[in-house]
Short mmCIF file of C-alpha atoms in Angstrom, two decimals:
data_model
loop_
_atom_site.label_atom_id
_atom_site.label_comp_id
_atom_site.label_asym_id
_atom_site.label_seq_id
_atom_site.Cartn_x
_atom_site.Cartn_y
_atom_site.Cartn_z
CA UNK A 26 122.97 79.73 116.67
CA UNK A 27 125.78 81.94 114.74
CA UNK A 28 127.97 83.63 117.42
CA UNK A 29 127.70 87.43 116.83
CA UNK A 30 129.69 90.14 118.01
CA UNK A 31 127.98 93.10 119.48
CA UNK A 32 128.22 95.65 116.81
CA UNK A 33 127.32 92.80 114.17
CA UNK A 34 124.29 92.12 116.79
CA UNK A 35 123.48 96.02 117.16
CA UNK A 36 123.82 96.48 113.08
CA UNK A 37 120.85 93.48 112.96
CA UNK A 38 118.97 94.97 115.24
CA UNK A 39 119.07 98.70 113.60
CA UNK A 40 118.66 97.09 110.12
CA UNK A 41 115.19 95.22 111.45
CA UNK A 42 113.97 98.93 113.31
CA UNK A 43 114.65 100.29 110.10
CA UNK A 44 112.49 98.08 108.32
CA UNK A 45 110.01 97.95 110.63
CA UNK A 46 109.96 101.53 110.45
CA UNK A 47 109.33 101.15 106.50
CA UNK A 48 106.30 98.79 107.16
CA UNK A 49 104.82 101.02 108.85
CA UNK A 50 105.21 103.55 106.68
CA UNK A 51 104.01 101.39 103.61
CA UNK A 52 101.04 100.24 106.29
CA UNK A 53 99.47 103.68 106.74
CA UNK A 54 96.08 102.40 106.21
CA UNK A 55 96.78 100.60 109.14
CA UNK A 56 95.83 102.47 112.95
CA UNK A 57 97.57 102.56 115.84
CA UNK A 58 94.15 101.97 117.65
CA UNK A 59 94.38 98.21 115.83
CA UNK A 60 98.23 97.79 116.34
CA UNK A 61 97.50 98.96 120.08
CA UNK A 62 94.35 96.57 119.99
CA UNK A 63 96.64 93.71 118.19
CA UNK A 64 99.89 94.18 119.64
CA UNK A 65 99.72 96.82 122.77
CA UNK A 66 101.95 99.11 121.08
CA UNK A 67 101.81 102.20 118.08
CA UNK A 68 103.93 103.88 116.03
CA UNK A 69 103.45 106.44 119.13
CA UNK A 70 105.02 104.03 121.71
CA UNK A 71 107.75 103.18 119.22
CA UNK A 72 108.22 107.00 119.40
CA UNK A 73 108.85 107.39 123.01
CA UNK A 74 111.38 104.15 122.65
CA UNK A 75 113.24 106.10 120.41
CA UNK A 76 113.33 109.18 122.24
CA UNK A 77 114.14 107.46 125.51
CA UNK A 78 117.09 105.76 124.15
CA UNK A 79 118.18 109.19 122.41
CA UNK A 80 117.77 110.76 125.94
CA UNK A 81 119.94 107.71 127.83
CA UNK A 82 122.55 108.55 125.29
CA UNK A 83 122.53 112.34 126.68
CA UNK A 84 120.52 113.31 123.49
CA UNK A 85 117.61 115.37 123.77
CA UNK A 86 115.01 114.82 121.98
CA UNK A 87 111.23 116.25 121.35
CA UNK A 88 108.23 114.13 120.77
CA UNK A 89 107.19 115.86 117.77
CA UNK A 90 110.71 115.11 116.52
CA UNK A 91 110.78 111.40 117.33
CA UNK A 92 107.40 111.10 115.89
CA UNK A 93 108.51 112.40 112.75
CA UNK A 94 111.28 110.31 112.62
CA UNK A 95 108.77 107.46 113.05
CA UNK A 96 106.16 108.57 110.82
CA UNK A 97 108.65 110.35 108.12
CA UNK A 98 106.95 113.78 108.53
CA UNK A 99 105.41 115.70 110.86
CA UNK A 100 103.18 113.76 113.50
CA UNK A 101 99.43 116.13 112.76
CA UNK A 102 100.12 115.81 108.99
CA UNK A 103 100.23 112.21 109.31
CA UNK A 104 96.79 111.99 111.11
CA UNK A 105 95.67 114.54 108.81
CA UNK A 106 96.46 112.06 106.02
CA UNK A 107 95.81 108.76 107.31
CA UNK A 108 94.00 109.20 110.42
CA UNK A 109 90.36 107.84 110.63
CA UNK A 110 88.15 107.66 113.50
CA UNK A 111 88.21 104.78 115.34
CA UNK A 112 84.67 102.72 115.56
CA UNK A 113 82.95 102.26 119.08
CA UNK A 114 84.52 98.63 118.86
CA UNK A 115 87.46 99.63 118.25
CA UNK A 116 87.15 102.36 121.43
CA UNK A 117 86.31 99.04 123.61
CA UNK A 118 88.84 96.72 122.72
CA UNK A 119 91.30 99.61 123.75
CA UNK A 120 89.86 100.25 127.08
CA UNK A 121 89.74 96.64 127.93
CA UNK A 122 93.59 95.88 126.78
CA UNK A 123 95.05 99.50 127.12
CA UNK A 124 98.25 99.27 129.41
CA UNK A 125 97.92 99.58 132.87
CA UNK A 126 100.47 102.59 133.72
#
């Protein structure tokens, strides 16, 4: 494997968040109930990530703000857009792979 430095390292690592980011924007049809379901996290989780690294960095830093950063606008106009209910199925899977806390 290529040797990298650490900011070369650090600027791969924001370049891939930031796309990441972008898929999920492009991917609103998909719901953080299936991502959760899929993948046991959300757009929500990847949130909180962001906010608690803002915050270890002496940053403070609102959920609705991180959320919007994730999400590209407010978090309730997003799920007034592009949220759908999830299914009892859905609801299941959830409860049976939700993390444990």
């Amino acid at each position: 494997m290529t040797e990298l430095s650490q900011d070369q390292q650090t600027a791969f690592e924001a370049a891939a968040f930031r796309r990441l980011v972008a898929h999920l924007r492009e991917r609103s049809d998909v719901q953080n109930i299936d991502l959760m379901n899929l993948a046991g996290f959300c757009r929500n989780c990847l949130s909180n990530w962001y906010r608690e690294a803002a915050e270890a960095s002496g940053i403070e830093m609102s959920k609705e703000e991180s959320r919007e950063v994730i999400y590209g606008m407010p978090y309730e106009e997003w799920r007034a857009q592009h949220q759908t209910d999830a299914s009892a199925e859905q609801k299941l899977a959830f409860e049976r792979n939700r993390p444990k806390e």
